[in-house]
Structures are given as C-alpha cells and as structure tokens.
Short mmCIF file of C-alpha atoms in Angstrom, two decimals:
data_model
loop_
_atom_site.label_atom_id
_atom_site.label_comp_id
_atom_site.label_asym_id
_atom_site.label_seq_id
_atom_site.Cartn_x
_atom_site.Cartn_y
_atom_site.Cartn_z
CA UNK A 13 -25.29 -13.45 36.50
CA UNK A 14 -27.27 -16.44 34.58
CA UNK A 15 -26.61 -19.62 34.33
CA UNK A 16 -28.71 -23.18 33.47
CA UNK A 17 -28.57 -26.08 34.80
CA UNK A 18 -29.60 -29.31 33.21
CA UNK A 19 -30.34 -32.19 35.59
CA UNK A 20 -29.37 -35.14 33.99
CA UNK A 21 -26.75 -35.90 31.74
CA UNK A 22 -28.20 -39.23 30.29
CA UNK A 23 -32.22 -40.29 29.84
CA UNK A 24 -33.37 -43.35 28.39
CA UNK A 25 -36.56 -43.98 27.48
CA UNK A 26 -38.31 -46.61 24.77
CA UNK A 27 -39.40 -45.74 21.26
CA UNK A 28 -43.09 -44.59 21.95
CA UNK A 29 -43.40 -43.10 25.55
CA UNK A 30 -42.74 -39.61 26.59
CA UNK A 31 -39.49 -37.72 26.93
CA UNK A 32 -38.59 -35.15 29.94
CA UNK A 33 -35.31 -33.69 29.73
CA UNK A 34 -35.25 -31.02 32.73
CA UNK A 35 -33.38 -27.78 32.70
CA UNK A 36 -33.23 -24.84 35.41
CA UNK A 37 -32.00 -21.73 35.17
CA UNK A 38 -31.06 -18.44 37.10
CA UNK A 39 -31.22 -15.52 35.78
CA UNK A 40 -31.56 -11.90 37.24
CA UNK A 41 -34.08 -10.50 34.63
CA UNK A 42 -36.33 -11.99 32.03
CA UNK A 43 -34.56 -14.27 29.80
CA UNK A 44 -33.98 -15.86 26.61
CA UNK A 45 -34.46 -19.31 26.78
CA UNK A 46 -33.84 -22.11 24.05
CA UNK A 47 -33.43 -25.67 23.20
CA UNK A 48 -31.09 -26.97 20.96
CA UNK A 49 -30.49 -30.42 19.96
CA UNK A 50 -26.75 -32.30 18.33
CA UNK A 51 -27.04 -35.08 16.29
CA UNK A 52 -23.44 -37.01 16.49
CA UNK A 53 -21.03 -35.87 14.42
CA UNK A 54 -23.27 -32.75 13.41
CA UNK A 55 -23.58 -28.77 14.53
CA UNK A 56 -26.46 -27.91 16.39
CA UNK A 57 -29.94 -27.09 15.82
CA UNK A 58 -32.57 -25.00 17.09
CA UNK A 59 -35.12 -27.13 18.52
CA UNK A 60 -37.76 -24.40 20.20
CA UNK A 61 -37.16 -20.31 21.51
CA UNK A 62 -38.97 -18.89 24.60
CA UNK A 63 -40.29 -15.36 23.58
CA UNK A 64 -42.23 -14.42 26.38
CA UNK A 65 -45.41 -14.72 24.21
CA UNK A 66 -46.28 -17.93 25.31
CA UNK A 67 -45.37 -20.08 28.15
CA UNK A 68 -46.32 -23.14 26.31
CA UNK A 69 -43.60 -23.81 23.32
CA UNK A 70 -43.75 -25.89 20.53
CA UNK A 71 -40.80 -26.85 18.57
CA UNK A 72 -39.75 -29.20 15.41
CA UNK A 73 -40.65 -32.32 15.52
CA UNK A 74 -43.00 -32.68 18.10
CA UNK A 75 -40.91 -31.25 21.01
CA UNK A 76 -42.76 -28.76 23.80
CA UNK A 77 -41.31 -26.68 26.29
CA UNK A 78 -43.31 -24.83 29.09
CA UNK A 79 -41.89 -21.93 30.76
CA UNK A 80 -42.44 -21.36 34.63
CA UNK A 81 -40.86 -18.32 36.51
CA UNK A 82 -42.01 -19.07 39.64
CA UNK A 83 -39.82 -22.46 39.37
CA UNK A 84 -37.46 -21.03 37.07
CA UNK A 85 -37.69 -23.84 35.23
CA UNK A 86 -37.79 -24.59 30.91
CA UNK A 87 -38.31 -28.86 30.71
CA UNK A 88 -38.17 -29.87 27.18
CA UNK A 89 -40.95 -32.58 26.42
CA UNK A 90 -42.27 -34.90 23.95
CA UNK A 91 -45.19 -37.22 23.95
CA UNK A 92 -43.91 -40.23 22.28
CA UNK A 93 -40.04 -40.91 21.28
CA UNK A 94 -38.97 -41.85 18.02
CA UNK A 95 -35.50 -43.48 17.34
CA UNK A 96 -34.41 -40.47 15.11
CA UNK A 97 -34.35 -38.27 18.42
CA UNK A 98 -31.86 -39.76 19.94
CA UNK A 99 -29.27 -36.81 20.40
CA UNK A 100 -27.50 -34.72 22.46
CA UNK A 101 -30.01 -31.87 23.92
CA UNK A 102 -28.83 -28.23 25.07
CA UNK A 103 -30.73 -25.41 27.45
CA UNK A 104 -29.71 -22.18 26.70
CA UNK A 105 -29.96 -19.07 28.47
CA UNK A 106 -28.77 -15.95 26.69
CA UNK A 107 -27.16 -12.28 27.31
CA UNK A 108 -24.54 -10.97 24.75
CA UNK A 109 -23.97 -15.07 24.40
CA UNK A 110 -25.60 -17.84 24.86
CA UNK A 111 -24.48 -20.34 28.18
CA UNK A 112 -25.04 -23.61 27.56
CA UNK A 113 -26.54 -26.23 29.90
CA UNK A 114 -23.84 -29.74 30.09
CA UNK A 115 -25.83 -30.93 27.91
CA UNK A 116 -28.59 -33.88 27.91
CA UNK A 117 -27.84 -37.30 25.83
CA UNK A 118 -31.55 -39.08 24.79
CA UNK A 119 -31.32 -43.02 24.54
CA UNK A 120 -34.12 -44.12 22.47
CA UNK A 121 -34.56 -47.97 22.96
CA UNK A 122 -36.57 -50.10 20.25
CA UNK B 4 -27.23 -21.05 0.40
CA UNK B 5 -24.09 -22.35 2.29
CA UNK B 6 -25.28 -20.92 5.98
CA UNK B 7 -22.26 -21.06 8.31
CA UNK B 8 -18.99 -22.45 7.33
CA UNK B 9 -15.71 -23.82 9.37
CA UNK B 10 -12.87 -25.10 7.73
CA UNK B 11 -10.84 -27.41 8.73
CA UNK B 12 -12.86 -30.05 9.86
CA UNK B 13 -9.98 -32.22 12.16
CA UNK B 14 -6.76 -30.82 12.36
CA UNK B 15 -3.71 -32.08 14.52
CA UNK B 16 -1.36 -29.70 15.86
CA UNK B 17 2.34 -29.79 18.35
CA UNK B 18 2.26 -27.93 21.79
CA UNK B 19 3.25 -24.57 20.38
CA UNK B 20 2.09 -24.38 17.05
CA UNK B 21 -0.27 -21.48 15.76
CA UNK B 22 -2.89 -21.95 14.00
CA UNK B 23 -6.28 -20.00 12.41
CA UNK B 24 -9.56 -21.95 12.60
CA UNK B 25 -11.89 -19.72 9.86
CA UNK B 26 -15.13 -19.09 10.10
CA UNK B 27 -17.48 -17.39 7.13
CA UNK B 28 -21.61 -16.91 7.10
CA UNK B 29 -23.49 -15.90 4.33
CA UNK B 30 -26.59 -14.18 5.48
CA UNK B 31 -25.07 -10.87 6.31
CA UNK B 32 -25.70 -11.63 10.15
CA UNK B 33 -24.08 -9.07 12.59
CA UNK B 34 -23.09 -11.43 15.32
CA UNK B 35 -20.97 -14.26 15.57
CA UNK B 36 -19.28 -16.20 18.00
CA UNK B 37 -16.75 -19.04 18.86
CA UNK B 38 -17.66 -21.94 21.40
CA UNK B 39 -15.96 -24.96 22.49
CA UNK B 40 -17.29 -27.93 23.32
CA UNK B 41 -16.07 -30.68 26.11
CA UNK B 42 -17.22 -33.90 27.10
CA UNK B 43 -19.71 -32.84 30.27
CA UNK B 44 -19.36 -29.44 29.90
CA UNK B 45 -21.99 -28.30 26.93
CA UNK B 46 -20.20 -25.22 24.80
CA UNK B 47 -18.63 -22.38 26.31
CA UNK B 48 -18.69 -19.17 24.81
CA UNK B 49 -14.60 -18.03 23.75
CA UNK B 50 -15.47 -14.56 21.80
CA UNK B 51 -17.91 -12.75 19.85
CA UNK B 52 -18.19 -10.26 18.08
CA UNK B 53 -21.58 -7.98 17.16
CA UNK B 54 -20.27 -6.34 13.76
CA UNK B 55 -17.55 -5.63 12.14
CA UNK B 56 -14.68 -4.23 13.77
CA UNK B 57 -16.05 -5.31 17.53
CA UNK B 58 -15.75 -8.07 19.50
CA UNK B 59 -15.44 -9.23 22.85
CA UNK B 60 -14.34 -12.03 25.19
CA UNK B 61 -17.01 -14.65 26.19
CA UNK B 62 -15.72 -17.32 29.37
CA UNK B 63 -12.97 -18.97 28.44
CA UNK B 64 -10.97 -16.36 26.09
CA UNK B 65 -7.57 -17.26 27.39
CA UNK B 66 -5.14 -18.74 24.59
CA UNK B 67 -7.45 -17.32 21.64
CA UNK B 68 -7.52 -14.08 19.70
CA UNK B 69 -9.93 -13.00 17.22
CA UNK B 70 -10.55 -10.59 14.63
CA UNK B 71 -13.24 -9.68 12.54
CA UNK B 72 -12.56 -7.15 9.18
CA UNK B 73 -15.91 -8.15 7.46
CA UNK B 74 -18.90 -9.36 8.20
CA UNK B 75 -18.96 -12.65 6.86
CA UNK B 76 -15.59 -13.71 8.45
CA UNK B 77 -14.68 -14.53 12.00
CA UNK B 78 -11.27 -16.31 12.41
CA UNK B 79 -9.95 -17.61 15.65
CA UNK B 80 -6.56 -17.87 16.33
CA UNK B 81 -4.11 -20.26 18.73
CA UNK B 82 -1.35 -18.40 19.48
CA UNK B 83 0.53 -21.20 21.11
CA UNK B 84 -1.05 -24.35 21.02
CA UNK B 85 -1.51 -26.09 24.53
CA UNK B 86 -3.05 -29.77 25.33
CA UNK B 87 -5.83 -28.02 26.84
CA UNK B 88 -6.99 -26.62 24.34
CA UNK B 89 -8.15 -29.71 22.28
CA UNK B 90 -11.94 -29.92 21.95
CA UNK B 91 -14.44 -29.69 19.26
CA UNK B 92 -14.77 -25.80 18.15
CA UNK B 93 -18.18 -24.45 16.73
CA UNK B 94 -18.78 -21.31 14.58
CA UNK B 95 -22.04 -19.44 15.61
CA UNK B 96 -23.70 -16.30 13.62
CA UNK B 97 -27.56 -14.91 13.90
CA UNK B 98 -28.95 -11.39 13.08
CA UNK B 99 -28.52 -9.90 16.33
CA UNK B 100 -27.10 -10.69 19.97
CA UNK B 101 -29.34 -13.59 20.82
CA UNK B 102 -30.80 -11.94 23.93
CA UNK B 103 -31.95 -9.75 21.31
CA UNK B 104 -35.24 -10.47 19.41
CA UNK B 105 -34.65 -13.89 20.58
CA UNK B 106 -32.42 -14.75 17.50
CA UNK B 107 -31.95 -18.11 16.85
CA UNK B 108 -27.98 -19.18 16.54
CA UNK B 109 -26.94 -20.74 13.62
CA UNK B 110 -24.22 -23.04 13.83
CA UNK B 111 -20.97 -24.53 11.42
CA UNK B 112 -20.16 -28.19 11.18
CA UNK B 113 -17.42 -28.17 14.04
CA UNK B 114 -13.70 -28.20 13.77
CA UNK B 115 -11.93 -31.13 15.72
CA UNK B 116 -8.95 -29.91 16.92
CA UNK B 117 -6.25 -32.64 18.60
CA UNK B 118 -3.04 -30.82 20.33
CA UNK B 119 -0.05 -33.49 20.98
#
C-alpha cells in the first residue's frame, strides 16, 4: 500500500523568507513522487517530479524538493516567497494513480 | 493546442438525476483519469483508464461509471445523483501510468458539480 501524508494543512509565511511545506510518505517500493500546486479557481500544475536521478529537485519557479528514504520524507522548499505563490500545494505518490496528500494552503503575507 | 478539456464547468443537479461530465485531451495520451476533490481531503482517484477500451476503478468508484471508446475521450457518468457526491471533479491524462516514466499529469479546468 502507499500513501502521503502532508503535515500541515495551512503555512503562513511573509513575502521574502523561506517556505517548508512537509510531506511523508509510505510506500512499499521505490516511488514516484511529485509536487503539484492549485491556484484558486484553476486545475493543477506540476510543480517538480522525483526520478530517482537526483535527490535534490528543482522545480518552476524557484521551488526545491529533496528526497530522503531513510526518513521517507519529500519537503517542498523555497528560499524566499513571493505573493504569486500563494496556492494550494499537493504531494503525490503514484502506482496505476496518483494519491494525493490533503493538500497544503501557502499564505503569503506582504 | 487545447491540452485537457472538461465541460461543464458548474452544473446543478436533483438527488436522482443522471448526468455525463466529458472529458477530451488532445495529445494522444494513453491514460486518463477522474479525481474528486473535497475540502481537507486533496483529490481522490474515481477511475482510470490506460487506453482505449480499459479502465479501472481508483478509491472511491462507487456511484460513477466510465467508458472510454477513443483515446481522446473519457466521460464519467452519475447514475443517480446523491448529495454526496457534490465536489469539484478534475480530468487527468499523461503518456503513460504515472508510476511509469514518471509522467507528469496533466489536468482540465474542473467541473463544479452541486447535487440538491
């Protein structure tokens, strides 16, 4: 079985300092990890893929994620916020479909 | 190039009514699947399907039938409309099962679906 777990449902950070949204999984073989952000009212987009090449991710618009197995862990991460990211953030773990995480909403504050 | 596209946008429907929620892709992509989406509860897979001809329940498949005669369409169907089932609905296609290759998901607009 897989599943992912996203550990907060709300941050809120300022315009200009970093951004950790935090995201577990479990997963009984090597897995497919993403990120994918909602902008209200929109579809989703794909924000950054794990493909086993790299631990270390990079994304659009500035966005890293680091994969670590032996925490099982896939935090999404950006150095310095910007009012256009505030949005609703998913982890994904795949197999034949993708499982969603609840879901993470980003607060950007001037 | 129009990507993935979900008609209607909002609908309103009874307790009881039927209705089809279509779904069409242009970029000849095998796989595609239906999610919902509620408050809390990020999307949950319904069905998908990985070509024409096949597809296969995802979580929450209970209420919904699918179909899918050609690749670019995947309709999903309410049978009998129940209060439950209103949510937002999201269309998803990508070249292969995303565990595959890991193929980035491509998603519709979202269909906003009220049952009274």
């Amino acid at each position: 079985a897989q599943s992912v777990t996203q550990l907060d449902s709300h941050v809120s950070v300022s315009e200009g300092t970093p951004v950790l949204l935090r995201c577990n999984y479990s997963s009984s073989y090597s897995p497919s990890l993403f990120w994918y952000v909602q902008h209200p009212n929109k579809g989703l987009q794909l924000l950054l893929k794990y493909t086993s090449a790299a631990t270390l991710v990079k994304g659009i618009n500035g966005f890293e994620a680091e994969f670590k197995k032996s925490e099982t862990s896939f935090h999404l991460t950006k150095p310095s916020a910007h009012m256009s990211d505030a949005a609703e953030y998913f982890c994904v773990v795949t197999r034949g479909g993708m499982r969603f995480g609840a879901g993470t909403r980003l607060t950007v504050k001037p | 190039n129009a990507g993935v596209t979900q008609t209607p946008k909002f609908q309103v429907l009874k307790t009881g009514q039927s209705m089809t929620l279509q779904c069409a892709q242009d970029m000849n992509h095998e796989y595609m699947s239906w999610y919902r989406q509620d408050p809390g509860m990020g999307l949950r897979l319904i069905h998908y399907s990985v070509g024409a001809g096949i597809t296969d329940q995802g979580e929450v498949p209970n209420g919904y039938n699918v179909s899918r005669s050609t690749t670019e369409d995947f309709p999903l169907r309410l049978l009998s409309a129940a209060p439950s089932q209103t949510s937002v609905y999201f269309c998803a296609s990508s070249y292969s099962i995303p565990s595959i290759m890991n193929t980035e998901a491509f998603f519709g607009q979202g269909t906003r679906l009220t049952v009274v």
